[in-house]
Amino acid sequence: MFKADILGETLKDGIEALTIIVDEARVHLSKDGLYARNADPSYVAMVQFELSAKAFENYETDDEVVTLDLKKMQGILELANRTDIIRIVVDENRMALSFGDLKYTIALLSPYSIKKEPKVPKVESAAHVVITGKEFRWAVKAAGKVSDNIALGCTDTDFFMEALGDADTMRLELSKDQLIDVSRADGKADEIRSLFSLEFLLEMSKAVGKASEVSLDMGKNIPLKVGFDFADGNGAVSYLLAPRIEQE
Amino acid sequence: MFKADILGETLKDGIEALTIIVDEARVHLSKDGLYARNADPSYVAMVQFELSAKAFENYETDDEVVTLDLKKMQGILELANRTDIIRIVVDENRMALSFGDLKYTIALLSPYSIKKEPKVPKVESAAHVVITGKEFRWAVKAAGKVSDNIALGCTDTDFFMEALGDADTMRLELSKDQLIDVSRADGKADEIRSLFSLEFLLEMSKAVGKASEVSLDMGKNIPLKVGFDFADGNGAVSYLLAPRIEQE
Amino acid sequence: MFKADILGETLKDGIEALTIIVDEARVHLSKDGLYARNADPSYVAMVQFELSAKAFENYETDDEVVTLDLKKMQGILELANRTDIIRIVVDENRMALSFGDLKYTIALLSPYSIKKEPKVPKVESAAHVVITGKEFRWAVKAAGKVSDNIALGCTDTDFFMEALGDADTMRLELSKDQLIDVSRADGKADEIRSLFSLEFLLEMSKAVGKASEVSLDMGKNIPLKVGFDFADGNGAVSYLLAPRIEQE
C-alpha cells in the first residue's frame, strides 16, 4: 500500500525527467522516499531518480516496488495545475490519482513487462562544470543547426560545446566568469572532450531547462553525467549518456 | 430578399455552434428571426438553432429558406473582428458579406444538395443539470484521457461524468453546491445514467465553452440535450445526442 | 575578404526578403554596400535587393561576389535576438557568423551551383499606389479565401484588389483618403488591372508586413512592382511579379 499527497509541480517535473529516457518505469517505494533507475531501450542513456519523502505533503508506504505507465500518468496530469495537490493511492494492482473533483484509476504494469534495472557504471570524470539549465538548453539547440552530434569539453578555465557538420561548424565557448563553476578532478589543464548524440542531449535539455544549476561531469571519451535537483532540493535526477566515437 | 447587419461576434459564434454538427445548413428566415434544425450525417447528433431578429442591428426579410455553405462563411469571417458589423445581403442565389473595406459574394447552395430536416424526437428527461460552459468543457477533456465513451448521470443531489476504459477509469463528481442547478423531473432520487460518444461531446464542448450556463437534460439510456444561450439571450442552441448502449 | 558587424534585426529582415524568392543567392559586395538580383526557379518573380554600407556597424570589403545558402543562415539566425550584433566574416570559401558566445562557420556555395542573374525588364507602369504593409498583407490574405488569383488595379482615385473564384468573389476597395498615395503616371483616369498568382503575393506580403509603406507600380497586364524600404531607409527591396492572363 502506498498513499501520498504531492504538489502537482513536483509530480509533473519528476515524471517528465523520467520520460526523457523511458515510457514505463520500475519505482522503489520505501519509508524515506522513492527511487528509480532506468535505461533507454538502446542502453545509450540511463536515468537515476530520487525523491525524498520530504517532497510530499503526506507519505505512507510499506516497502514495495511498482511498475508505472509514465506516459499515461503524464497525459492525466496535463489536467492538473502545478499548484494542485495530487493524491496518489496504490492498492494491489491499481493506482488512483485524484485532484480537484476528478479521480482517475489506472492499472499498474506487470513487473515482468519491462527490462531489468541497469547496473550503474563507475565513471571517473576528469572535469566538473556547472551552468544554468537555460544556457545548457540553448547551447544544445544551437548545436542542432549544423550536426546530429555534439562534443562537450573543457580545459581548467573554459567550457565548450562544438558541433561539426559535413561542411559547417558551430562552437560555443564559455569562460570561467560565465560559468557557475568549472574545475578539474584530475588536476590537469589540457583540453578534454567527448562526443554525444544530439538527440539525447536535446531531450535531457528539456527536462533540465527549468533548473537553476546543471552539473556536467565529463572526461575524454567517457560517459557524460548530467545532474540537477528539483522539488526544492528534495529530488535529484542524474542522466548518464554514453559517448560516441569521434572520427579524426 | 434578406438584408441584415449583425455584430461579428454573434455571427461567428452562431456559425460555430452549427458547424459542430453540419458543414452546410438549411436556414429559415422570417420576420421574427431565423432558425435551423440539422442532423449530422450519421443521425447521432442534431442541432436546433434560433436567433431572434433582436440580435441584429438591422433585419429585413421576406419569409424564405436559404441553404448555406457554413464552412466557407466561417473561413471568410476569420478576417472579421468580433466587434465588426457584418452586412449580409441575400439576393436570388447569392449572398454578399461585407465588413470594413471588404465585400465577398458567395453562391447559395441548392436546397436539394442537403438532407431533409430531421424530426425532433420527443424526449422525456428525468433530470436537469446546469453547469458552467468552462466546467463542462474541462470534464469532457478529462474523460478523453481514458476512453472514447463517457457516461453522464446524476442523483437528485450529485452530477457525475464517468469514463471506463479497458483498464482505467475516470470519474468527476460535482455535488449540489458545485452546480448551478440539479433537479429531478421524475421526482426520484436514484442514480440515472446514459453513455455517449466522446467525439461529439468534445465538439459540443467547444461551442459551449464560452457560455456561462449550460443545461444538461438527461435520463436512463435516452438522448442527452445540451442547451445554451448566446447573443445576450437573443440566440439559443440545443444539441440532442443519441445514447450508446452500455455493456454491463 | 568581407568583415562586417550588423544588427540582428537588419540581417534577419534582409534575408527574409530574399528567401521569399530564392533559397540561395549570389550577393555582390562593394565598398558602398551590397546588392543582389535573383529570380525564382520559374522566372515568374524576381527580387532586387540593396543594403547600404551605412546599415552596418562596421563594414570592410574588397569587391567580390559570394554565393550564400540563405536558408541555412536563416536557421542559424533564429538563435540570434533582433538586438544582437552579428559579426560576419567571409574568408576564401567560408563564412563565419558570430553572436553572443556562439560562432558558426558555414561553407559558401559554388557560384556555378545557381542560375545566372536575371535581366531586369523595363516596365512602364501606368499607376503608382502606396499603402501600409499591414493593409497589403491583410488584403492578400482576404483574397485567398475565394481564389488562387488576385487582380490588382486602380483608377486615378481608387485602388482595388479583386479575387474571382468559380462561384465566389471578393473585392476590397480603398479610396484616395484611405491610401498613402495614388497617382497615374500615364495621366489617365480609366480602370486598369492585372491578374497575379496569389501564392507569390502571399509570400511577398509576409516580407512587407512590417513596412510602414509599400509602393505598388502597376498597369494593364504588365508586371507588378512591389517596393519597400527596411533598415531605417538604408535597405531597399523590390519584387517584380509577372502577370497572369485574365480570361474574359
XYZ file of C-alpha atoms in Angstrom:
744
model
C 0.000 0.000 0.000
C 1.171 3.487 -0.906
C -0.739 6.649 -0.067
C 0.664 10.113 -0.618
C -0.197 13.733 -1.378
C 2.136 15.721 -3.600
C 2.251 19.123 -5.264
C 1.302 18.973 -8.982
C 4.518 20.743 -9.932
C 6.735 18.183 -8.220
C 4.921 15.203 -9.700
C 4.819 16.696 -13.212
C 8.515 17.630 -13.199
C 9.538 14.289 -11.750
C 7.624 12.296 -14.341
C 8.968 14.466 -17.155
C 12.546 13.813 -16.013
C 11.916 10.056 -16.256
C 10.026 10.083 -19.575
C 13.083 11.594 -21.289
C 14.550 8.071 -21.015
C 11.655 5.617 -20.566
C 7.876 5.442 -21.058
C 7.431 2.858 -18.309
C 9.465 2.601 -15.130
C 10.031 0.418 -12.093
C 9.889 2.626 -8.989
C 11.052 1.586 -5.495
C 8.968 2.932 -2.631
C 10.370 2.980 0.896
C 9.850 4.938 4.109
C 12.477 7.560 3.228
C 11.273 8.187 -0.302
C 11.319 6.666 -3.729
C 13.957 5.957 -6.329
C 14.147 4.642 -9.875
C 16.959 3.571 -12.172
C 16.110 3.001 -15.811
C 17.942 2.690 -19.134
C 16.568 3.618 -22.533
C 15.850 0.674 -24.896
C 19.193 1.127 -26.715
C 21.161 1.316 -23.425
C 22.778 4.576 -24.612
C 21.284 6.660 -21.819
C 20.299 5.977 -18.229
C 18.421 7.928 -15.563
C 18.820 7.771 -11.794
C 15.954 9.379 -9.958
C 15.412 10.085 -6.265
C 12.578 11.846 -4.482
C 12.643 12.188 -0.689
C 9.540 11.595 1.427
C 10.031 15.227 2.477
C 8.932 16.344 -1.005
C 5.420 15.024 -0.218
C 2.653 16.656 1.818
C 1.786 13.233 3.199
C 3.594 9.982 2.601
C 2.804 6.456 3.779
C 4.167 3.242 2.386
C 5.028 -0.356 3.053
C 8.270 -1.093 1.240
C 7.319 -2.107 -2.258
C 8.147 -1.861 -5.948
C 5.634 -0.645 -8.545
C 5.810 -0.559 -12.342
C 4.237 2.594 -13.757
C 2.900 3.684 -17.144
C 4.567 7.118 -17.042
C 3.160 8.314 -20.381
C -0.392 7.666 -19.237
C 0.255 9.449 -15.937
C 1.735 12.379 -17.836
C -1.368 12.610 -20.028
C -3.664 12.658 -16.995
C -1.519 15.209 -15.164
C -1.911 17.648 -18.076
C -5.300 18.336 -16.487
C -3.778 19.165 -13.092
C -2.438 22.600 -12.255
C 1.091 22.955 -10.931
C -0.416 24.214 -7.652
C -2.910 21.330 -7.260
C -2.341 18.737 -4.581
C -2.434 15.294 -6.201
C -3.478 12.325 -4.083
C -1.880 9.037 -5.103
C -3.139 5.726 -3.732
C -1.629 2.422 -4.837
C -3.564 -0.649 -3.826
C -2.924 -4.119 -5.204
C -2.579 -3.674 -8.955
C -4.205 -0.274 -9.342
C -3.214 3.338 -8.801
C -5.712 6.107 -8.086
C -4.820 9.702 -8.916
C -7.190 12.367 -7.518
C -7.148 16.134 -7.830
C -9.907 18.744 -7.812
C -13.198 16.914 -8.443
C -11.500 14.310 -10.623
C -10.492 10.789 -9.796
C -8.597 8.521 -12.167
C -7.858 4.849 -11.588
C -5.216 3.254 -13.786
C -3.738 -0.230 -13.901
C -0.186 -0.854 -12.669
C 2.006 -2.666 -15.174
C 3.330 -6.164 -14.680
C 6.881 -6.076 -13.278
C 7.756 -8.615 -15.980
C 6.708 -6.252 -18.786
C 9.837 -4.102 -18.615
C 13.580 -4.641 -18.675
C 15.706 -5.351 -15.621
C 17.279 -2.385 -13.919
C 20.644 -1.464 -15.396
C 23.853 -1.510 -13.385
C 25.277 1.967 -12.977
C 28.821 2.007 -14.407
C 31.654 3.583 -12.402
C 32.772 6.673 -14.268
C 35.936 8.610 -13.328
C 35.155 12.097 -14.538
C 38.068 14.428 -15.274
C 36.149 17.690 -15.007
C 33.114 19.218 -13.350
C 31.199 22.130 -14.922
C 28.104 23.891 -13.585
C 25.912 26.103 -15.806
C 22.296 27.271 -15.760
C 19.634 24.984 -17.209
C 18.603 27.755 -19.587
C 22.106 28.138 -21.020
C 22.516 24.368 -21.395
C 19.224 24.113 -23.274
C 20.085 26.994 -25.554
C 23.549 25.615 -26.411
C 22.191 22.189 -27.318
C 19.608 23.821 -29.590
C 22.327 25.916 -31.238
C 24.402 22.808 -31.972
C 21.431 21.171 -33.700
C 21.636 23.716 -36.524
C 24.695 22.045 -38.036
C 25.051 18.453 -36.775
C 23.468 15.410 -35.123
C 26.455 15.096 -32.817
C 27.765 17.483 -30.228
C 31.112 17.470 -28.461
C 31.329 18.701 -24.872
C 34.654 19.541 -23.385
C 36.702 21.858 -21.218
C 40.115 22.975 -20.072
C 40.588 24.105 -16.467
C 39.170 27.557 -17.250
C 36.810 27.149 -20.228
C 33.864 25.011 -21.167
C 32.814 24.474 -24.778
C 30.248 22.739 -26.923
C 31.140 22.048 -30.512
C 29.188 20.628 -33.427
C 30.917 19.542 -36.610
C 28.675 19.003 -39.607
C 29.675 17.913 -43.104
C 30.621 21.426 -44.177
C 29.642 23.589 -41.239
C 30.680 24.027 -37.634
C 29.312 25.618 -34.501
C 31.270 26.458 -31.371
C 30.029 27.866 -28.076
C 32.696 28.815 -25.577
C 32.097 29.918 -22.010
C 34.928 31.097 -19.802
C 35.206 30.753 -16.033
C 33.391 34.007 -15.275
C 30.413 32.984 -17.459
C 30.070 29.641 -15.653
C 28.773 28.873 -12.188
C 31.731 26.532 -11.783
C 34.491 24.773 -13.715
C 37.036 22.547 -12.005
C 39.287 19.624 -12.891
C 39.074 16.462 -10.826
C 42.240 15.157 -12.481
C 44.275 18.273 -11.658
C 45.168 18.836 -15.305
C 44.636 21.824 -17.636
C 44.623 20.245 -21.124
C 41.552 20.146 -23.353
C 39.344 17.102 -22.838
C 36.308 16.275 -24.919
C 33.726 13.607 -25.708
C 31.156 13.336 -28.483
C 27.451 12.673 -27.842
C 24.180 12.115 -29.676
C 22.346 15.404 -30.121
C 19.011 13.597 -29.882
C 19.504 12.531 -26.275
C 21.027 15.847 -25.235
C 18.023 17.654 -26.725
C 15.640 15.527 -24.673
C 17.677 15.984 -21.499
C 17.928 19.711 -22.060
C 14.118 19.919 -21.983
C 13.992 18.330 -18.551
C 16.813 20.469 -17.122
C 15.570 23.674 -18.756
C 13.990 24.965 -15.549
C 16.850 24.033 -13.207
C 18.924 26.966 -11.972
C 22.041 24.775 -11.906
C 23.005 21.813 -14.056
C 26.194 19.905 -13.327
C 28.130 18.285 -16.157
C 30.759 15.677 -15.278
C 32.900 14.754 -18.253
C 36.229 13.434 -19.488
C 37.964 12.025 -22.558
C 35.598 9.716 -24.439
C 33.754 8.685 -21.298
C 30.051 8.925 -20.398
C 28.665 12.353 -19.577
C 26.787 12.790 -16.329
C 24.108 15.499 -16.348
C 22.751 16.219 -12.878
C 20.179 18.584 -11.415
C 17.899 18.976 -8.413
C 14.185 19.649 -8.293
C 11.420 19.883 -5.659
C 13.389 22.456 -3.637
C 16.344 20.091 -3.336
C 14.241 17.126 -2.173
C 14.525 15.482 -5.594
C 17.622 14.647 -7.653
C 17.950 13.455 -11.235
C 21.101 12.332 -12.963
C 21.444 11.131 -16.526
C 24.372 9.102 -17.848
C 24.971 9.307 -21.583
C 27.423 7.029 -23.421
C 29.910 8.781 -25.731
C 30.070 8.307 -29.481
C 33.292 7.518 -31.249
C 34.750 10.668 -32.757
C 36.332 10.343 -36.162
C 39.585 12.213 -36.514
C -34.604 39.051 -50.158
C -32.750 39.187 -46.852
C -30.761 42.185 -45.680
C -29.275 42.444 -42.217
C -26.460 43.909 -40.138
C -25.041 41.832 -37.286
C -22.182 42.005 -34.803
C -19.186 39.853 -35.877
C -19.194 38.080 -32.518
C -22.816 36.966 -32.847
C -22.400 35.708 -36.393
C -19.125 33.895 -35.644
C -20.490 32.189 -32.517
C -23.735 31.255 -34.237
C -21.994 29.667 -37.201
C -19.573 27.808 -34.933
C -22.488 26.307 -32.994
C -23.927 24.921 -36.244
C -20.659 23.658 -37.734
C -20.207 21.318 -34.752
C -22.923 19.221 -36.428
C -23.057 20.180 -40.138
C -20.912 21.920 -42.777
C -23.944 23.055 -44.762
C -27.322 24.037 -43.368
C -30.840 24.952 -44.367
C -31.822 28.156 -42.544
C -35.381 29.521 -42.264
C -35.677 33.304 -42.360
C -38.824 35.023 -41.107
C -39.817 38.406 -39.688
C -39.150 37.369 -36.073
C -35.754 35.840 -36.718
C -34.158 32.725 -38.117
C -34.000 29.085 -37.155
C -32.289 25.925 -38.323
C -32.631 22.249 -37.497
C -29.952 19.917 -38.798
C -28.684 16.397 -38.109
C -25.165 15.137 -38.600
C -24.677 12.632 -41.470
C -24.824 9.631 -39.100
C -28.001 10.929 -37.400
C -26.313 10.516 -33.996
C -26.476 14.227 -33.180
C -28.824 17.065 -34.043
C -28.753 20.831 -33.569
C -31.677 23.210 -33.103
C -30.710 26.807 -33.598
C -32.669 30.041 -33.098
C -31.618 33.649 -33.468
C -34.113 36.435 -32.839
C -34.363 39.452 -35.139
C -33.464 41.430 -31.976
C -29.906 40.048 -32.177
C -29.405 42.070 -35.397
C -28.623 45.752 -35.791
C -30.915 45.810 -38.822
C -33.076 42.999 -40.104
C -35.335 42.831 -43.178
C -36.655 39.715 -44.816
C -39.408 38.194 -46.890
C -40.125 34.740 -45.480
C -37.713 32.389 -47.180
C -35.388 29.415 -46.785
C -31.696 29.524 -47.744
C -29.079 26.786 -47.884
C -25.691 27.980 -46.651
C -22.099 26.811 -47.007
C -21.223 27.345 -43.323
C -17.581 26.295 -43.632
C -16.947 28.863 -46.352
C -18.675 31.574 -44.309
C -16.564 30.594 -41.292
C -13.376 30.938 -43.353
C -14.340 34.397 -44.562
C -15.373 35.532 -41.087
C -11.879 34.711 -39.764
C -10.984 38.064 -41.336
C -13.680 39.936 -39.408
C -13.181 41.182 -35.882
C -15.661 40.254 -33.180
C -16.568 43.943 -32.944
C -17.083 44.454 -36.711
C -20.589 44.961 -38.065
C -21.179 42.434 -40.844
C -23.679 43.299 -43.577
C -25.434 40.281 -45.085
C -27.481 40.587 -48.260
C -29.140 37.556 -49.852
C -30.479 38.094 -53.326
C -31.616 35.314 -55.646
C -28.918 32.655 -55.416
C -26.095 34.742 -53.960
C -25.120 36.045 -50.541
C -22.952 39.142 -50.064
C -20.961 39.552 -46.858
C -19.409 42.995 -46.294
C -17.261 44.345 -43.462
C -14.586 47.011 -43.324
C -13.477 47.683 -46.906
C -14.121 44.092 -47.932
C -17.005 42.639 -49.860
C -17.452 38.919 -50.505
C -20.112 37.372 -52.720
C -20.680 33.638 -52.350
C -23.104 31.267 -54.019
C -26.042 29.852 -52.063
C -26.302 26.072 -52.191
C -29.096 24.223 -53.913
C -31.784 23.206 -51.389
C -31.624 19.744 -52.955
C -27.931 19.354 -52.122
C -28.500 18.569 -48.449
C -30.593 16.162 -46.436
C -34.158 16.824 -45.322
C -34.618 18.360 -41.911
C -34.795 15.772 -39.163
C -37.839 15.350 -36.950
C -37.058 16.268 -33.368
C -37.808 13.252 -31.175
C -39.843 13.715 -28.001
C -37.533 13.050 -25.076
C -38.803 12.738 -21.501
C -35.796 13.751 -19.476
C -35.561 12.541 -15.891
C -33.122 15.177 -14.640
C -31.969 18.715 -15.333
C -28.423 19.871 -14.500
C -26.893 23.316 -15.073
C -23.112 23.900 -15.010
C -20.725 26.467 -16.454
C -19.537 26.004 -20.037
C -15.948 26.025 -18.801
C -16.519 23.178 -16.364
C -18.376 21.124 -18.971
C -15.548 21.548 -21.446
C -12.932 20.609 -18.900
C -14.781 17.480 -17.763
C -15.205 16.184 -21.305
C -11.492 16.687 -21.944
C -10.642 14.841 -18.720
C -12.758 11.858 -19.765
C -10.879 11.638 -23.066
C -7.704 10.546 -21.247
C -9.072 7.044 -20.640
C -11.944 6.269 -23.034
C -13.852 7.087 -26.235
C -17.132 6.923 -24.343
C -18.377 8.990 -21.468
C -21.294 8.358 -19.161
C -23.277 11.301 -17.798
C -25.577 10.832 -14.873
C -26.953 12.163 -11.630
C -28.919 11.504 -8.476
C -31.088 14.263 -7.028
C -28.070 15.937 -5.411
C -24.996 14.995 -7.479
C -23.943 15.110 -11.102
C -21.171 12.908 -12.469
C -19.249 12.122 -15.617
C -17.555 8.748 -15.841
C -15.272 7.201 -18.416
C -14.486 3.487 -18.369
C -11.536 2.399 -20.469
C -10.195 -1.118 -20.901
C -8.122 -0.976 -17.723
C -8.560 2.585 -16.497
C -11.355 4.746 -15.206
C -12.059 8.434 -14.656
C -14.787 9.892 -12.503
C -15.748 13.525 -11.966
C -18.355 14.187 -9.324
C -19.968 17.539 -8.602
C -22.352 17.986 -5.700
C -25.300 20.363 -5.477
C -23.231 23.267 -4.127
C -20.749 22.987 -7.014
C -23.528 23.092 -9.616
C -25.697 25.984 -10.765
C -28.654 23.621 -10.566
C -29.586 19.951 -10.263
C -33.208 18.816 -10.149
C -35.214 15.716 -10.972
C -38.154 15.984 -13.337
C -39.269 12.479 -12.391
C -39.303 13.219 -8.646
C -36.922 10.309 -7.940
C -33.506 10.190 -6.216
C -31.863 7.068 -7.707
C -28.803 7.165 -9.946
C -29.579 7.560 -13.636
C -27.004 7.454 -16.401
C -26.508 7.255 -20.171
C -23.405 6.614 -22.254
C -22.324 8.907 -25.120
C -19.687 9.216 -27.809
C -16.768 11.315 -26.552
C -16.178 12.635 -30.081
C -19.491 14.500 -30.271
C -19.298 15.734 -26.693
C -15.827 17.137 -27.388
C -17.135 19.079 -30.391
C -20.139 20.364 -28.459
C -17.971 21.364 -25.517
C -16.008 23.675 -27.832
C -19.159 25.536 -28.845
C -20.472 25.817 -25.271
C -17.064 26.692 -23.785
C -17.854 30.398 -23.582
C -21.409 30.042 -22.242
C -21.821 30.961 -18.585
C -24.564 28.340 -18.201
C -25.047 25.037 -19.997
C -28.141 22.940 -19.296
C -27.956 19.161 -19.494
C -31.234 17.208 -19.687
C -30.699 13.517 -19.240
C -32.187 10.209 -18.180
C -31.652 6.430 -18.338
C -30.325 5.486 -21.785
C -32.095 8.341 -23.506
C -30.723 11.185 -25.661
C -28.859 13.979 -23.904
C -29.966 17.541 -24.521
C -27.217 20.173 -24.221
C -28.595 23.707 -24.284
C -27.117 27.176 -24.035
C -27.874 30.778 -24.977
C -25.736 33.269 -26.871
C -26.086 36.808 -28.280
C -27.176 38.181 -24.889
C -30.055 35.748 -24.713
C -31.335 36.523 -28.215
C -29.932 33.263 -29.569
C -30.450 29.683 -28.361
C -28.730 26.454 -29.336
C -29.673 22.964 -28.273
C -27.973 19.751 -29.255
C -29.556 16.317 -28.999
C -27.130 13.390 -28.761
C -28.248 9.751 -29.036
C -27.007 7.414 -26.282
C -24.728 4.440 -26.834
C -25.521 1.030 -25.476
C -23.622 0.444 -22.279
C -22.198 -3.048 -21.770
C -22.658 -4.382 -18.266
C 37.634 39.301 -47.677
C 34.458 40.670 -46.127
C 34.164 41.626 -42.456
C 31.135 43.358 -41.026
C 29.003 43.862 -37.919
C 25.256 44.220 -38.336
C 22.170 44.426 -36.147
C 20.317 41.089 -35.905
C 17.072 42.754 -36.980
C 18.558 44.120 -40.201
C 20.183 40.824 -41.165
C 17.088 38.754 -40.340
C 14.737 41.059 -42.264
C 17.088 41.274 -45.232
C 17.467 37.515 -45.523
C 13.729 37.013 -45.170
C 13.086 39.429 -48.052
C 15.375 37.346 -50.289
C 14.120 33.909 -49.233
C 10.624 34.826 -50.471
C 12.092 34.307 -53.941
C 15.228 32.125 -53.611
C 16.865 29.756 -51.118
C 20.352 30.516 -52.406
C 21.577 33.841 -53.727
C 24.515 35.499 -55.415
C 25.375 38.674 -53.499
C 27.677 41.462 -54.763
C 29.824 43.106 -52.101
C 31.397 46.504 -52.750
C 32.634 49.474 -50.710
C 29.251 51.235 -50.789
C 27.206 48.230 -49.790
C 25.806 45.029 -51.189
C 23.191 44.122 -53.782
C 21.543 41.020 -55.148
C 19.263 40.291 -58.075
C 17.630 36.886 -58.203
C 14.719 35.219 -59.978
C 12.635 32.335 -58.660
C 13.107 28.975 -60.451
C 10.006 29.521 -62.645
C 11.079 33.070 -63.602
C 7.656 34.371 -62.529
C 9.051 36.571 -59.765
C 12.287 38.458 -59.238
C 13.841 40.299 -56.313
C 16.216 43.287 -56.377
C 17.904 43.861 -53.061
C 20.190 46.657 -51.862
C 21.745 47.286 -48.481
C 23.987 50.300 -47.957
C 27.251 50.059 -46.016
C 25.617 52.617 -43.679
C 23.251 49.902 -42.432
C 26.254 48.142 -40.844
C 28.018 48.932 -37.570
C 31.310 48.101 -39.279
C 31.860 47.240 -42.900
C 35.043 46.259 -44.742
C 35.266 44.559 -48.082
C 37.320 44.000 -51.181
C 34.977 43.989 -54.162
C 33.729 40.461 -54.502
C 30.761 38.193 -55.199
C 29.632 35.459 -52.801
C 27.003 32.738 -53.170
C 25.050 32.183 -49.957
C 22.880 29.414 -48.539
C 20.160 31.765 -47.254
C 18.002 29.048 -45.724
C 20.884 27.810 -43.580
C 21.710 31.351 -42.494
C 18.051 31.899 -41.613
C 18.031 28.764 -39.453
C 21.125 29.871 -37.565
C 19.801 33.405 -37.095
C 16.712 32.035 -35.338
C 19.066 31.792 -32.350
C 20.033 35.467 -32.537
C 17.952 38.223 -30.978
C 16.869 41.170 -33.087
C 19.038 43.373 -30.875
C 22.180 41.195 -31.135
C 25.134 42.426 -33.140
C 26.089 39.735 -35.653
C 29.684 39.566 -36.853
C 30.085 38.249 -40.390
C 33.495 37.268 -41.736
C 33.884 35.828 -45.234
C 37.256 34.329 -45.969
C 38.013 32.187 -49.002
C 35.140 29.716 -49.242
C 33.763 30.012 -45.711
C 31.573 32.432 -43.807
C 31.718 32.816 -40.029
C 28.682 34.143 -38.172
C 29.265 35.089 -34.524
C 26.900 36.444 -31.899
C 26.801 36.156 -28.124
C 29.081 33.241 -27.156
C 28.292 31.381 -30.371
C 30.349 31.037 -33.503
C 29.129 29.278 -36.645
C 31.213 28.570 -39.716
C 29.358 27.606 -42.881
C 30.540 26.823 -46.388
C 29.936 29.296 -49.196
C 28.231 27.786 -52.237
C 29.892 27.377 -55.598
C 28.984 30.273 -57.915
C 28.224 27.641 -60.542
C 25.589 25.991 -58.362
C 22.937 28.623 -59.028
C 21.349 30.271 -62.044
C 22.692 33.338 -63.772
C 21.348 36.677 -62.658
C 18.198 37.679 -64.489
C 17.967 40.800 -66.598
C 15.540 43.296 -65.112
C 12.850 44.057 -67.704
C 11.870 47.663 -68.423
C 8.324 48.148 -67.194
C 6.291 51.282 -67.968
C 3.868 51.431 -65.084
C 0.624 53.339 -65.542
C -0.107 53.920 -61.865
C 1.605 54.238 -58.505
C -0.140 53.300 -55.240
C 1.265 53.443 -51.703
C -0.377 51.592 -48.784
C 0.763 50.269 -45.401
C 2.438 46.868 -45.278
C -0.201 45.724 -42.806
C -3.092 46.591 -45.117
C -1.393 44.916 -48.096
C -0.842 41.741 -46.129
C -4.413 41.675 -44.897
C -5.889 42.239 -48.374
C -3.858 39.422 -49.935
C -4.984 37.076 -47.166
C -8.608 38.105 -47.719
C -8.373 37.319 -51.434
C -7.092 33.828 -50.658
C -10.489 32.859 -49.230
C -12.052 32.604 -52.699
C -9.369 32.226 -55.384
C -5.763 31.384 -56.303
C -5.546 34.531 -58.425
C -5.884 38.126 -57.438
C -6.362 41.167 -59.632
C -4.814 44.482 -58.591
C -5.938 47.662 -60.214
C -6.842 51.303 -59.828
C -8.420 54.388 -61.353
C -6.921 57.788 -60.580
C -8.698 57.923 -57.209
C -9.279 54.329 -56.089
C -7.214 51.196 -55.599
C -8.770 47.730 -55.553
C -7.932 44.075 -55.155
C -10.337 41.563 -56.585
C -10.471 37.778 -56.465
C -12.800 35.819 -58.718
C -13.335 32.184 -57.791
C -15.529 29.643 -59.570
C -18.677 30.764 -57.807
C -17.486 33.361 -55.330
C -15.906 36.794 -55.448
C -14.069 39.119 -53.096
C -13.456 42.824 -53.637
C -11.501 45.254 -51.493
C -11.707 48.897 -52.479
C -9.689 51.712 -50.958
C -10.298 55.319 -51.938
C -7.771 58.140 -52.065
C -8.236 59.140 -48.423
C -7.609 55.554 -47.248
C -4.358 55.320 -49.207
C -0.989 56.935 -48.548
C -0.867 57.776 -52.237
C -2.479 57.004 -55.589
C -1.349 58.667 -58.806
C -1.370 57.939 -62.504
C 1.894 58.043 -64.425
C 0.004 57.893 -67.714
C -2.222 60.865 -66.858
C -5.411 58.843 -67.421
C -8.385 58.073 -65.132
C -9.757 54.773 -66.518
C -9.674 51.486 -64.644
C -6.509 49.484 -65.185
C -5.914 45.993 -63.807
C -3.631 42.964 -63.958
C -4.038 39.449 -62.582
C -1.395 37.748 -60.377
C -0.671 34.466 -58.651
C -1.939 34.565 -55.073
C 0.924 32.273 -53.990
C 3.659 34.796 -54.776
C 1.689 37.738 -53.412
C 1.169 35.840 -50.143
C 4.907 35.266 -49.793
C 5.726 38.878 -50.623
C 3.090 40.151 -48.222
C 4.907 38.344 -45.383
C 8.135 40.182 -46.123
C 6.460 43.590 -46.467
C 4.157 43.074 -43.480
C 6.307 45.199 -41.181
C 6.979 48.029 -43.656
C 5.094 51.244 -42.929
C 4.861 51.986 -46.670
C 4.664 49.620 -49.617
C 4.640 51.001 -53.146
C 2.748 49.178 -55.888
C 3.507 50.095 -59.501
C 1.029 48.583 -61.913
C -0.652 48.819 -65.274
C -2.748 46.838 -67.769
C -1.487 43.241 -67.908
C 2.077 44.211 -67.072
C 4.360 43.080 -64.220
C 3.630 44.417 -60.750
C 6.445 46.074 -58.837
C 6.217 45.818 -55.039
C 8.767 48.018 -53.277
C 9.618 48.787 -49.674
C 12.493 50.028 -47.525
C 14.000 48.493 -44.417
C 16.960 49.149 -42.099
C 15.830 52.761 -41.471
C 15.936 53.525 -45.182
C 19.418 52.055 -45.711
C 17.986 48.967 -47.378
C 15.584 48.645 -50.313
C 13.754 45.629 -51.711
C 11.703 45.475 -54.862
C 9.893 42.491 -56.270
C 8.734 42.157 -59.863
C 5.864 39.744 -60.469
C 4.752 38.674 -63.961
C 1.008 38.959 -64.674
C -1.293 36.055 -65.466
C -3.592 36.080 -68.442
C -7.096 37.011 -67.364
C -9.942 35.131 -69.015
C -12.838 37.308 -70.030
